[in-house]
Coordinates of N, CA and C in Angstrom, one line a residue:
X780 N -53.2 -40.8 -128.8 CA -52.6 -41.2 -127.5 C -52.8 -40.1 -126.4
X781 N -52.7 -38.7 -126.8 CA -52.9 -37.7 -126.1 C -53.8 -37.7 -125.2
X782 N -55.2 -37.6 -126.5 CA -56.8 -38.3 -126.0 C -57.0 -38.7 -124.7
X783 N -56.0 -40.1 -125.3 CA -56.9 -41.6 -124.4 C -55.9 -41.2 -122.6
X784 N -54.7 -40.8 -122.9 CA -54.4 -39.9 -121.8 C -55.2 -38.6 -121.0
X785 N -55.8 -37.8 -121.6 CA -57.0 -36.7 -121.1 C -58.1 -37.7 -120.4
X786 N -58.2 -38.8 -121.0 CA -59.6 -38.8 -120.3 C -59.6 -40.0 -119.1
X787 N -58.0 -40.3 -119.4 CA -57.7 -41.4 -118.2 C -56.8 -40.4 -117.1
X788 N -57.3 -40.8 -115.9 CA -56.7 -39.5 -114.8 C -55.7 -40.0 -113.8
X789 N -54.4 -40.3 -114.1 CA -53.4 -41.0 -113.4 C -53.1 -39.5 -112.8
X790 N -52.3 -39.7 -111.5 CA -51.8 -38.9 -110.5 C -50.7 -38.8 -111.4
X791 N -49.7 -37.5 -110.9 CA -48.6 -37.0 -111.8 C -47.7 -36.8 -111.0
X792 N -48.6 -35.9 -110.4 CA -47.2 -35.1 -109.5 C -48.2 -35.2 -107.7
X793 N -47.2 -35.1 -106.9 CA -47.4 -35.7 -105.1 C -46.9 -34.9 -104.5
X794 N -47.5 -34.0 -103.8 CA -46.8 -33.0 -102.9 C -47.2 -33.2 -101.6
X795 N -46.5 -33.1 -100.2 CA -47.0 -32.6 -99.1 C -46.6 -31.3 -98.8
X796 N -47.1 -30.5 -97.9 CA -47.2 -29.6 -97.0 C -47.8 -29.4 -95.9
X797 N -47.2 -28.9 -94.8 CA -47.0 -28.4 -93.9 C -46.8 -27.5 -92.7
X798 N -47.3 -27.3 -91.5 CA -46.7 -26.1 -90.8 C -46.8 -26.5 -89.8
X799 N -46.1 -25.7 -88.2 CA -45.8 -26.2 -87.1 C -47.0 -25.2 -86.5
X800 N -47.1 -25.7 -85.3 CA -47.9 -24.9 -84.6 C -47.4 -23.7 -84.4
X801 N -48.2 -22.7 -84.4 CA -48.9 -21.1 -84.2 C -47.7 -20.3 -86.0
X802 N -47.3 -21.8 -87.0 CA -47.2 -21.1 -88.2 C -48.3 -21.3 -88.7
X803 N -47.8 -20.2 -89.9 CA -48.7 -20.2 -91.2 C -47.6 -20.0 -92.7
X804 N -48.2 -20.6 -93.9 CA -47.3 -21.1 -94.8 C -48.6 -20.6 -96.4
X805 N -48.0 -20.1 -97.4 CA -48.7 -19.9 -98.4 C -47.9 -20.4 -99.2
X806 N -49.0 -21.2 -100.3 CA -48.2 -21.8 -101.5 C -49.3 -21.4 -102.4
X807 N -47.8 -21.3 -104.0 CA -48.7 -21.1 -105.1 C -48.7 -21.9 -105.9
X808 N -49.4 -23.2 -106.3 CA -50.1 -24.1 -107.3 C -49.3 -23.7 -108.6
X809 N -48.8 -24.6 -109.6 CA -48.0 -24.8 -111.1 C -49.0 -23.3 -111.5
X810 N -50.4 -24.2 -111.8 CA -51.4 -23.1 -112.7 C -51.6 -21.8 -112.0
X811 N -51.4 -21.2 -111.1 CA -51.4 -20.0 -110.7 C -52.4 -20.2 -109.1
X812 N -53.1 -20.8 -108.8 CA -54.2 -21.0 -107.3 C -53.1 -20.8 -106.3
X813 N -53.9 -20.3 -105.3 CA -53.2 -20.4 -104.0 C -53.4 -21.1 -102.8
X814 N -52.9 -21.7 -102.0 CA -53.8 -22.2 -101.1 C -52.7 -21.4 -99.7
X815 N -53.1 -21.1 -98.3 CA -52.8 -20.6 -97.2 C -53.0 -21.2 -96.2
X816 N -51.8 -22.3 -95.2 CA -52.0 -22.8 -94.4 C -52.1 -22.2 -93.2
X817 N -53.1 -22.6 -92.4 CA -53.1 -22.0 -91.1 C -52.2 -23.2 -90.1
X818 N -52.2 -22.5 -88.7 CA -51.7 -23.7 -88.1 C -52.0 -24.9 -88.0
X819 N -50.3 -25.6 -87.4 CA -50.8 -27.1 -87.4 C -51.4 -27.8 -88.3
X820 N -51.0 -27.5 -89.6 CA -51.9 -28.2 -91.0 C -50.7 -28.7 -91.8
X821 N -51.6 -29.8 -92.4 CA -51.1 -31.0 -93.4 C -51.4 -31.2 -94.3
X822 N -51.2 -31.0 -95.6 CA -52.1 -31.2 -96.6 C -50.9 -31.9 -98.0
X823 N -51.6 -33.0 -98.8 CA -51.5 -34.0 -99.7 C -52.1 -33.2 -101.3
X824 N -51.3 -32.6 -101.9 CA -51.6 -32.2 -103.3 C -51.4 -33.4 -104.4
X825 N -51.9 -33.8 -105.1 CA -52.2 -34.4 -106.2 C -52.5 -34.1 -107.4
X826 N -51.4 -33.9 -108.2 CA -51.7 -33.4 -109.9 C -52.3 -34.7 -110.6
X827 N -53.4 -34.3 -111.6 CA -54.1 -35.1 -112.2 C -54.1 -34.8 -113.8
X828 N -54.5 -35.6 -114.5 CA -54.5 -34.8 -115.8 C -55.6 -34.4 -116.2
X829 N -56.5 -34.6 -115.4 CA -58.4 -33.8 -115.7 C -58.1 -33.2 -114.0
X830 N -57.5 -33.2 -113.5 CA -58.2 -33.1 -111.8 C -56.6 -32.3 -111.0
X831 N -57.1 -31.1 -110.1 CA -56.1 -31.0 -108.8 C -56.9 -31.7 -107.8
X832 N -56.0 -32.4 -107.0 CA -57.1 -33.1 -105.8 C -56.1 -32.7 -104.6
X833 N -57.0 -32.3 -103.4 CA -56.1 -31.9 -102.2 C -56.7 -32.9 -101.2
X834 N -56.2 -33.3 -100.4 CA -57.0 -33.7 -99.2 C -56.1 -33.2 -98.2
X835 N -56.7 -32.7 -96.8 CA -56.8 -31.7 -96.1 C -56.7 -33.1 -94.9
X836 N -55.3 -33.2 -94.4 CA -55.7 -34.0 -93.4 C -55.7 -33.8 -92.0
X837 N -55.2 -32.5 -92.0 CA -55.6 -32.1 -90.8 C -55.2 -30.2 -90.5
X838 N -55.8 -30.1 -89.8 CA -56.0 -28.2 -89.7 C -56.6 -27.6 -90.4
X839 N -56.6 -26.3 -91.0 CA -57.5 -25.6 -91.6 C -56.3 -24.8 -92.9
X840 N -57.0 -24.4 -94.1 CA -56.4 -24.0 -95.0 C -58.0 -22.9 -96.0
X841 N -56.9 -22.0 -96.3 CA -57.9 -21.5 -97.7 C -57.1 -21.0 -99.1
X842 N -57.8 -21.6 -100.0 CA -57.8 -21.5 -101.3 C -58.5 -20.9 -102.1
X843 N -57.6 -20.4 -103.4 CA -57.6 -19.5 -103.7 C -57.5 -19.8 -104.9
X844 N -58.4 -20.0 -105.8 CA -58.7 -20.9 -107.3 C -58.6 -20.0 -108.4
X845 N -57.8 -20.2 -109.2 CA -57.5 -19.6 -110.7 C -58.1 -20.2 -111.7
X846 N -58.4 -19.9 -112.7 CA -59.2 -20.1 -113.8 C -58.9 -19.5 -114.9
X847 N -59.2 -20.2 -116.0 CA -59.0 -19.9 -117.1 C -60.2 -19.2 -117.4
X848 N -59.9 -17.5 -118.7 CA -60.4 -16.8 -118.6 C -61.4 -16.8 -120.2
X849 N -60.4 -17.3 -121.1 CA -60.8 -17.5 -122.2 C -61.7 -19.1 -122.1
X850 N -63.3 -18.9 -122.7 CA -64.1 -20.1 -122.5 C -64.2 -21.2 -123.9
X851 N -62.8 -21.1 -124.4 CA -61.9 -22.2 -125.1 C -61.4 -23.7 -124.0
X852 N -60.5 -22.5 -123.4 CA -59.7 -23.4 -122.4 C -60.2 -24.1 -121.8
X853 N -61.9 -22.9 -120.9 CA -62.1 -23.6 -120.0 C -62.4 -24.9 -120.1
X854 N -63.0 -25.1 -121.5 CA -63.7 -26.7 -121.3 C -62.5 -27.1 -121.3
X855 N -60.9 -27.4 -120.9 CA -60.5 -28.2 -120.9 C -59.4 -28.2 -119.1
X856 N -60.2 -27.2 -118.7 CA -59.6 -26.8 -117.6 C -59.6 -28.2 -116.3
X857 N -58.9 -28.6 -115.3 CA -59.3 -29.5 -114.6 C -59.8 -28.7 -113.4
X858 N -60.8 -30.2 -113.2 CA -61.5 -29.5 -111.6 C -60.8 -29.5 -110.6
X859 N -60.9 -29.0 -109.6 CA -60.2 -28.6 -108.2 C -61.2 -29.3 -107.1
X860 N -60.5 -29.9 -106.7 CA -61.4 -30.4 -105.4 C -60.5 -31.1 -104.1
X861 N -60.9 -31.1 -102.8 CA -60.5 -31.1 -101.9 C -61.5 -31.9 -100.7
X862 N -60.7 -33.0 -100.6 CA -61.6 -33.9 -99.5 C -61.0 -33.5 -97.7
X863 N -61.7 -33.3 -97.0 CA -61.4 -33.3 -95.4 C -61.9 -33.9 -94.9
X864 N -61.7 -35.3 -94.2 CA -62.5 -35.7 -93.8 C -63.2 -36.6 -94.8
X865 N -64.9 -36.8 -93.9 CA -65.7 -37.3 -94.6 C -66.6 -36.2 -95.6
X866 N -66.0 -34.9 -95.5 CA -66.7 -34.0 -96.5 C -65.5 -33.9 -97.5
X867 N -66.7 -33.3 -99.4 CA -65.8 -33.2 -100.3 C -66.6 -32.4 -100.9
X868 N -65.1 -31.5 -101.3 CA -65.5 -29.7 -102.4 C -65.2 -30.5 -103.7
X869 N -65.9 -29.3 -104.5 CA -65.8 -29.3 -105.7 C -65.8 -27.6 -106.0
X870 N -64.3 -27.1 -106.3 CA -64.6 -25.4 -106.9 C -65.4 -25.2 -108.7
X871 N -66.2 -24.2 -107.8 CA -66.5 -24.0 -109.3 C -66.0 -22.3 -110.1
X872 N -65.7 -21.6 -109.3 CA -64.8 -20.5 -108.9 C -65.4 -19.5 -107.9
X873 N -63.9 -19.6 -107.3 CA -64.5 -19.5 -106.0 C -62.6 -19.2 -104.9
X874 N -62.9 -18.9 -104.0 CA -62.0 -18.4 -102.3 C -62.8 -19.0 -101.7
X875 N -62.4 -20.3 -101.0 CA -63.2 -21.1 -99.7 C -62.1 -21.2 -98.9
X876 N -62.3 -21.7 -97.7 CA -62.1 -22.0 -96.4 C -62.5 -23.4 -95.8
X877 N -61.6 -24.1 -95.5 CA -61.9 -25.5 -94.9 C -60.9 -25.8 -93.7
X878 N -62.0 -26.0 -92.4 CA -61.1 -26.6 -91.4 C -61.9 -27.9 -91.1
X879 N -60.8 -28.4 -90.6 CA -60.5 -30.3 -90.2 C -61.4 -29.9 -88.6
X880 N -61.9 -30.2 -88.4 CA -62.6 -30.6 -87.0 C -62.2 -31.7 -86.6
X881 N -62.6 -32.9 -87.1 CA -61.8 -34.5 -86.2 C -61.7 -35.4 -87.4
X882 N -61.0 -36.7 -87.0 CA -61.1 -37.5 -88.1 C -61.7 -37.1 -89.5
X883 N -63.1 -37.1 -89.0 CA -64.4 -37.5 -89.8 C -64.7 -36.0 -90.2
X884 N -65.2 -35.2 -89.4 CA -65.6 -34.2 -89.4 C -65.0 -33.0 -90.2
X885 N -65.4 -31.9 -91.0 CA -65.2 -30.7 -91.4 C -65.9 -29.6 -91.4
X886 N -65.8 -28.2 -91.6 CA -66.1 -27.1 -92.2 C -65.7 -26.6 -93.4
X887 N -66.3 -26.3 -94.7 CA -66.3 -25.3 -95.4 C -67.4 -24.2 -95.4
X888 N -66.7 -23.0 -95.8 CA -66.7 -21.6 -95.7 C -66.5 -21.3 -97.5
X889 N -67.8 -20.5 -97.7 CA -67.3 -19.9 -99.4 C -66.7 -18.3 -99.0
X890 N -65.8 -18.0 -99.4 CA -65.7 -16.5 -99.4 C -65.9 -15.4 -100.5
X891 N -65.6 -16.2 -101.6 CA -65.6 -16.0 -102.7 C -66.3 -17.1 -103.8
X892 N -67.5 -16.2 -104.3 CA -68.0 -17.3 -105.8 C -68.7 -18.7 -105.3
X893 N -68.2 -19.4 -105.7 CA -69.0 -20.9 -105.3 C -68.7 -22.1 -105.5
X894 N -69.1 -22.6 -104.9 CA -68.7 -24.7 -104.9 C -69.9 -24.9 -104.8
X895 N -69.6 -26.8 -104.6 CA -70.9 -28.1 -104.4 C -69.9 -28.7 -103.4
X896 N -70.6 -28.9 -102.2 CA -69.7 -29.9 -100.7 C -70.8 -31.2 -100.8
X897 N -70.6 -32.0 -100.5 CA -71.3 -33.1 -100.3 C -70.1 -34.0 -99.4
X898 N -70.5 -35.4 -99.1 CA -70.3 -36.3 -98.5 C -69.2 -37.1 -99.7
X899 N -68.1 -37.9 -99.0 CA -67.0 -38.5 -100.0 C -67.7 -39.8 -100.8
X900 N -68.1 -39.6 -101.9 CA -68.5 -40.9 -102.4 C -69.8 -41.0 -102.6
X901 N -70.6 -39.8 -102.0 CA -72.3 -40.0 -102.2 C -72.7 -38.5 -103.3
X902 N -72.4 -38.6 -104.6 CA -73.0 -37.5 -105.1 C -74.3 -36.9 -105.3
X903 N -75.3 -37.7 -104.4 CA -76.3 -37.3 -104.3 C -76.7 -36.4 -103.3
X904 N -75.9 -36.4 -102.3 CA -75.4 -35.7 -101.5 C -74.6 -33.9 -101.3
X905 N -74.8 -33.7 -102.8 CA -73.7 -32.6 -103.3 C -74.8 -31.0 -103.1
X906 N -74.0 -30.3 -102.8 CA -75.3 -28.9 -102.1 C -74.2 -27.7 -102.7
X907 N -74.6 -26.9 -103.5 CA -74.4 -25.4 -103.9 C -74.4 -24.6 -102.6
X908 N -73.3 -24.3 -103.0 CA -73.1 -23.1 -101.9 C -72.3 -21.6 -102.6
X909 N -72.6 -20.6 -102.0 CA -72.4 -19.4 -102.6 C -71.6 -18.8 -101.5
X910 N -71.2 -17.3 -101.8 CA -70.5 -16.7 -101.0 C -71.4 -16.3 -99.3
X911 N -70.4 -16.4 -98.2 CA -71.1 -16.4 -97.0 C -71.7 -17.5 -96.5
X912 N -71.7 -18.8 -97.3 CA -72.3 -20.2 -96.5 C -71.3 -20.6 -96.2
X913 N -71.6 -21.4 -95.1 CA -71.3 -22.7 -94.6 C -71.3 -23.8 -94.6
X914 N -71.3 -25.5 -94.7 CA -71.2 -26.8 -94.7 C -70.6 -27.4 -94.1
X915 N -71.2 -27.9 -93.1 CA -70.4 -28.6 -91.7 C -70.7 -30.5 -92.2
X916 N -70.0 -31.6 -91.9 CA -70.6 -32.7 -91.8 C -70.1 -33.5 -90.4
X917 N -70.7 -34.1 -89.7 CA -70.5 -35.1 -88.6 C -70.6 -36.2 -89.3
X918 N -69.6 -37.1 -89.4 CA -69.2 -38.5 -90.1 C -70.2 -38.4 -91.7
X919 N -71.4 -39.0 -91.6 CA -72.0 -38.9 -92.6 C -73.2 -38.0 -92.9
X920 N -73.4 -37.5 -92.1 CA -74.8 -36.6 -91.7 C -74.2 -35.1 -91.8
X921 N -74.9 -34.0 -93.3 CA -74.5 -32.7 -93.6 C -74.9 -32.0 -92.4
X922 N -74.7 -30.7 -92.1 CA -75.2 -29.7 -91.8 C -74.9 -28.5 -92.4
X923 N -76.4 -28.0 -92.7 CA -76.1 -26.6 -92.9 C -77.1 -27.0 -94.6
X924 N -76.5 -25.9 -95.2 CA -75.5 -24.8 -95.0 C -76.0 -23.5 -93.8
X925 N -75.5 -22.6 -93.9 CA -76.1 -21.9 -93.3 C -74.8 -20.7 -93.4
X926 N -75.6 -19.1 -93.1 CA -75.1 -18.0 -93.5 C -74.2 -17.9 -91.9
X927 N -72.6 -17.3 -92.3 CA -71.9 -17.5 -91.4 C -70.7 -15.8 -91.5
X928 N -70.3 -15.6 -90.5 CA -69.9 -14.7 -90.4 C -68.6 -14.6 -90.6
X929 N -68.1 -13.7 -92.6 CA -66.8 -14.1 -92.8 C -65.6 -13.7 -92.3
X930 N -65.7 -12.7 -91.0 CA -65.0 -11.7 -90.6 C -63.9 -13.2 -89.4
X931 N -65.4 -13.5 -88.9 CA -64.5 -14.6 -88.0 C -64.4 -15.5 -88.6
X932 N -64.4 -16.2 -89.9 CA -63.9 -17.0 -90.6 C -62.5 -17.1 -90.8
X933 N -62.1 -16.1 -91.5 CA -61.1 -15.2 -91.6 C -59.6 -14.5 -91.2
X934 N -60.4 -14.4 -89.6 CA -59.5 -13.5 -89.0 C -58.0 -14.6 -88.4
X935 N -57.8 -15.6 -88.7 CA -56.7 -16.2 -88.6 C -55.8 -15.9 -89.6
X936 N -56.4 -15.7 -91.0 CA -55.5 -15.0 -91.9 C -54.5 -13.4 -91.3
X937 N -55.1 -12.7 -90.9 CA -54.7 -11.6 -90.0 C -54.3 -11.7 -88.8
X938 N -53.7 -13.2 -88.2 CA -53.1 -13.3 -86.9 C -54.5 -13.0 -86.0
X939 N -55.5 -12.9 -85.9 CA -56.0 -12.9 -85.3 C -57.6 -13.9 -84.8
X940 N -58.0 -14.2 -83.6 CA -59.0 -14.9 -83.7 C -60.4 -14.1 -83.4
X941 N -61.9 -14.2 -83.7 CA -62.7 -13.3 -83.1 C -63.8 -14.1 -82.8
X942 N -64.5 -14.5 -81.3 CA -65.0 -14.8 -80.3 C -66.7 -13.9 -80.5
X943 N -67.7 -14.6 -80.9 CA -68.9 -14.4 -80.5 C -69.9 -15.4 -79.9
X944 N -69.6 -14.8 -78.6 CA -70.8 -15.8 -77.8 C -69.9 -16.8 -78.2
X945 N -68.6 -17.0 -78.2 CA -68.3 -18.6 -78.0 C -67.9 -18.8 -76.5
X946 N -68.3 -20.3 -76.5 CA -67.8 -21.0 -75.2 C -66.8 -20.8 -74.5
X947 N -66.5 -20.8 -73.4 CA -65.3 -20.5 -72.8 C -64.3 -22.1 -73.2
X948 N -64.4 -23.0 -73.0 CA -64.0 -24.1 -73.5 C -63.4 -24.0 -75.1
X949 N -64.5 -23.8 -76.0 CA -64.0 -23.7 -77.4 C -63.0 -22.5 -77.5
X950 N -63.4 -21.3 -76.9 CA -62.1 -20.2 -77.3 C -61.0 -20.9 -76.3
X951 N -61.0 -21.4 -75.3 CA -59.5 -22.1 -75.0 C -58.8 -22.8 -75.9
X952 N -59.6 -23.6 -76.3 CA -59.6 -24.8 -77.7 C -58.8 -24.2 -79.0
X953 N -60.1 -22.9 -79.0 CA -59.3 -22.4 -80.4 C -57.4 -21.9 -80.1
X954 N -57.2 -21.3 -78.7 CA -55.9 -20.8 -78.7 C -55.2 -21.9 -78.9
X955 N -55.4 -22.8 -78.4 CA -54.4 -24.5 -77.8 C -54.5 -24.8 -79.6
X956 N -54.8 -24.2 -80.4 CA -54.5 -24.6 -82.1 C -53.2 -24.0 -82.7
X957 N -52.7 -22.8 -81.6 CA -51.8 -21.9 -82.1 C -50.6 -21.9 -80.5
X958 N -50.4 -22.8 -79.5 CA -49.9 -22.5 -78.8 C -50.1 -23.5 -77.8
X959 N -48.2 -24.6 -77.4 CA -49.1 -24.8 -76.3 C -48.9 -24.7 -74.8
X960 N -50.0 -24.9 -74.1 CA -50.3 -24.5 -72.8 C -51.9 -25.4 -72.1
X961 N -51.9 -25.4 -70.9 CA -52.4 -26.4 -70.3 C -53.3 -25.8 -69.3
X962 N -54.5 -25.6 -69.4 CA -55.6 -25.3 -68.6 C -56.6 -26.2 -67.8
X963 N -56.9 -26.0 -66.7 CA -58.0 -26.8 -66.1 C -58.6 -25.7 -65.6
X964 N -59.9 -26.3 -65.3 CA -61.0 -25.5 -64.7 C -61.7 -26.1 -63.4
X965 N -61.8 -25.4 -62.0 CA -62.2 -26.3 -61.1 C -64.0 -26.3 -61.1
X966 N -64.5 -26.3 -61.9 CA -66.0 -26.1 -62.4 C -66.7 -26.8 -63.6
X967 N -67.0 -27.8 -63.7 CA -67.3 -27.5 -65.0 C -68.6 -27.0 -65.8
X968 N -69.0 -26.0 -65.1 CA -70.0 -24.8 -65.9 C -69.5 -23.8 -66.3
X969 N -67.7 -23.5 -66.2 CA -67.3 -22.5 -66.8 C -67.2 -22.9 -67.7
X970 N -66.9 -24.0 -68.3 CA -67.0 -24.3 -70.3 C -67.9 -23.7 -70.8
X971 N -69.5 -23.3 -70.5 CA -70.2 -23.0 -71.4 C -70.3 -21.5 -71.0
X972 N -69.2 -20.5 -70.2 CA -69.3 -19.2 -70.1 C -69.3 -18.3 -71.5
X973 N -70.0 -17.9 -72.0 CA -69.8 -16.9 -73.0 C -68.6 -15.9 -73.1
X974 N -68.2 -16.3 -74.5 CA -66.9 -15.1 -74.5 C -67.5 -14.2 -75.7
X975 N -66.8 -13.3 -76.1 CA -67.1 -12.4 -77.3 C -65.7 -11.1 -77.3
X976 N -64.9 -11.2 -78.2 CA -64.2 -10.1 -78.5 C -63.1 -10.9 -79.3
X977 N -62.3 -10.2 -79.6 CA -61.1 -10.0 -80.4 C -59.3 -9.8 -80.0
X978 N -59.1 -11.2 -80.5 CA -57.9 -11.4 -79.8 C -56.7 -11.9 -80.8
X979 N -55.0 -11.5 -80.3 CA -54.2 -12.0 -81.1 C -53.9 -13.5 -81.0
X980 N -53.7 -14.2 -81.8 CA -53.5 -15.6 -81.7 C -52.4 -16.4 -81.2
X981 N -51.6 -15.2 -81.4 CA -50.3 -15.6 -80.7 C -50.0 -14.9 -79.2
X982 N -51.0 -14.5 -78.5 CA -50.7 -14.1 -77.4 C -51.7 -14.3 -76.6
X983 N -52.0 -15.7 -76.3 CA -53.2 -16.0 -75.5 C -53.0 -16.0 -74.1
X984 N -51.8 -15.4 -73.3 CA -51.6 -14.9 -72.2 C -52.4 -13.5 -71.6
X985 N -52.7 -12.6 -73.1 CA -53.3 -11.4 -72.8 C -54.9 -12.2 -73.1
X986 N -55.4 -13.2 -73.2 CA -56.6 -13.7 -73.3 C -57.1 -14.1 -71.7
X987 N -55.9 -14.7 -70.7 CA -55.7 -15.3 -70.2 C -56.1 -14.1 -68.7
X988 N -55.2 -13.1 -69.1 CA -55.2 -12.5 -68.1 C -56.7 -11.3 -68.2
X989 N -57.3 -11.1 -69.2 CA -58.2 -10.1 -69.0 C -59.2 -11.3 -68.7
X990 N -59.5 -12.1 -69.2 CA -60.4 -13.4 -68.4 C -61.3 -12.6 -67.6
X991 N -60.7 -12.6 -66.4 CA -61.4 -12.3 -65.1 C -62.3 -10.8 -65.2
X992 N -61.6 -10.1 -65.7 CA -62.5 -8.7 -66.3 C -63.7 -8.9 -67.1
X993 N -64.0 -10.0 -68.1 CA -65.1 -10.3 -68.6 C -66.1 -11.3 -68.4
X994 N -65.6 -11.6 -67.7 CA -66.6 -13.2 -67.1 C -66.3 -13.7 -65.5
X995 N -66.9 -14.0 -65.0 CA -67.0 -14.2 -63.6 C -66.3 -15.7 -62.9
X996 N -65.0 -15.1 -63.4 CA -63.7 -16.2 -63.1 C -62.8 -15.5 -62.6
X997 N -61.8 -16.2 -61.8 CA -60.5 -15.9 -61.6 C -59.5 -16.7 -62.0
X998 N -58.1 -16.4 -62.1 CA -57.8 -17.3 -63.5 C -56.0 -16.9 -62.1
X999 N -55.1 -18.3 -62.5 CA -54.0 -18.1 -61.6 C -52.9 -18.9 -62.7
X1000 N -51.4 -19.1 -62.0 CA -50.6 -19.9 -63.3 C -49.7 -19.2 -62.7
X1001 N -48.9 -20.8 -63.1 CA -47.2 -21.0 -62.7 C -46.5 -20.7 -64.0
X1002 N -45.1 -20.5 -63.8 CA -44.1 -20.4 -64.8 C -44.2 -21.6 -66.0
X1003 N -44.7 -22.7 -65.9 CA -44.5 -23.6 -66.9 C -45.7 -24.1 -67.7
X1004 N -46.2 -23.0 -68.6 CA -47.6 -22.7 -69.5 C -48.6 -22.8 -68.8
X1005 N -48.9 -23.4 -67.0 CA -50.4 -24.1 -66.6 C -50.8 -23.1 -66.2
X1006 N -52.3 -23.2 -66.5 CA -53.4 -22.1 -66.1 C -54.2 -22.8 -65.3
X1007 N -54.6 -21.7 -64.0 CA -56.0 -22.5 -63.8 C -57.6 -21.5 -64.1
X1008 N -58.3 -21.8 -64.0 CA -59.6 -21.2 -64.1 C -60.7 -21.5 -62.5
X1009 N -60.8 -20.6 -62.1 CA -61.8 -20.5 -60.9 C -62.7 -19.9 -61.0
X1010 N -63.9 -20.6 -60.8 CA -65.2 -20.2 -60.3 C -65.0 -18.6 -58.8
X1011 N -65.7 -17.8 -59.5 CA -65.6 -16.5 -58.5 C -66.9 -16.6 -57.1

């Protein structure tokens, strides 16, 4: 009965979690894993009796996979996997990183060890990835992988975000993940202004105001969060 139970994989146990914008929340898994919500994240845990399954339905989280150490167990260890989107992990041991981009869309990041990401439902589809890659997908179409920089992967775990050569658009983007507040721009060529530097996440007013010191804007705002952005 045991058996015919192991190899049949009914859900067991149903958890959600949680966090509000500009929180962050850590949870530790029955078996010992961790996983670390960043802001504005939602995630659906699923106990299996062969399988943990997460699906990531929205924001960014990283996990932190335990394993059995004696290679008894392992063969009876369950897989860990995590759908976002139209992309899906498979840990094989490993510290990844996965944010929700849109609906459809995700990123994973290995930090540690390794996975297989592919597309939900096409295992032909499935691509090895090691520590330092990347795997992006747009609806059904992979990208990548490709070697990515884990410092600014990361640095949300340390309260902080780090900006290379990104867009002036997207680093607004990224703050509006952790805080909100309401910008326009009377241009629109300042979206593709290059930014670069290092900033806290929760204080995108000091983002707001050095602006004008590193890019050729002037930047103004009322008492009630609105910003504006001007062409110099």
């Amino acid at each position: 009965m045991l058996c015919g139970l192991y190899w049949y994989t009914p859900a067991y146990q149903n958890q959600n979690f949680m966090t509000r914008l500009g929180e962050q929340r850590n949870i530790q898994l029955g078996e010992g894993s961790n996983i670390t919500l960043n802001t504005n994240t939602y995630i659906q845990v699923e106990g299996r009796f062969r399988s943990r399954e997460i699906i990531l339905h929205k924001g960014e989280a990283s996990f932190h996979i335990k394993h059995f150490e004696n290679k008894f167990f392992k063969q009876f260890e369950r897989t860990f996997q995590v759908t976002a989107g139209n992309l899906f992990i498979v840990d094989i041991g490993t510290v990844f990183n996965v944010q929700r981009n849109t609906n459809t869309d995700s990123t994973v990041t290995v930090l540690e060890g390794e996975i297989t990401a592919g597309i939900v439902n096409k295992k032909n589809t499935m691509v090895y990835l090691t520590k330092g890659q990347s795997l992006s997908n747009q609806n059904y179409v992979l990208l990548g992988p490709i070697q990515t920089n884990l410092d600014i992967v990361t640095a949300w775990q340390n309260g902080h975000v780090i900006f290379n050569k990104t867009s002036l658009e997207s680093a607004i983007q990224n703050f509006q993940r952790y805080t909100d507040f309401d910008v326009t721009m009377n241009n629109s060529e300042l979206n593709n202004i290059k930014i670069s530097g290092q900033f806290k996440t929760s204080n995108y007013q000091e983002f707001m105001e050095v602006l004008p010191y590193i890019s050729p804007v002037s930047v103004v705002t009322d008492s009630n969060k609105n910003w504006e952005i001007r062409k110099k």
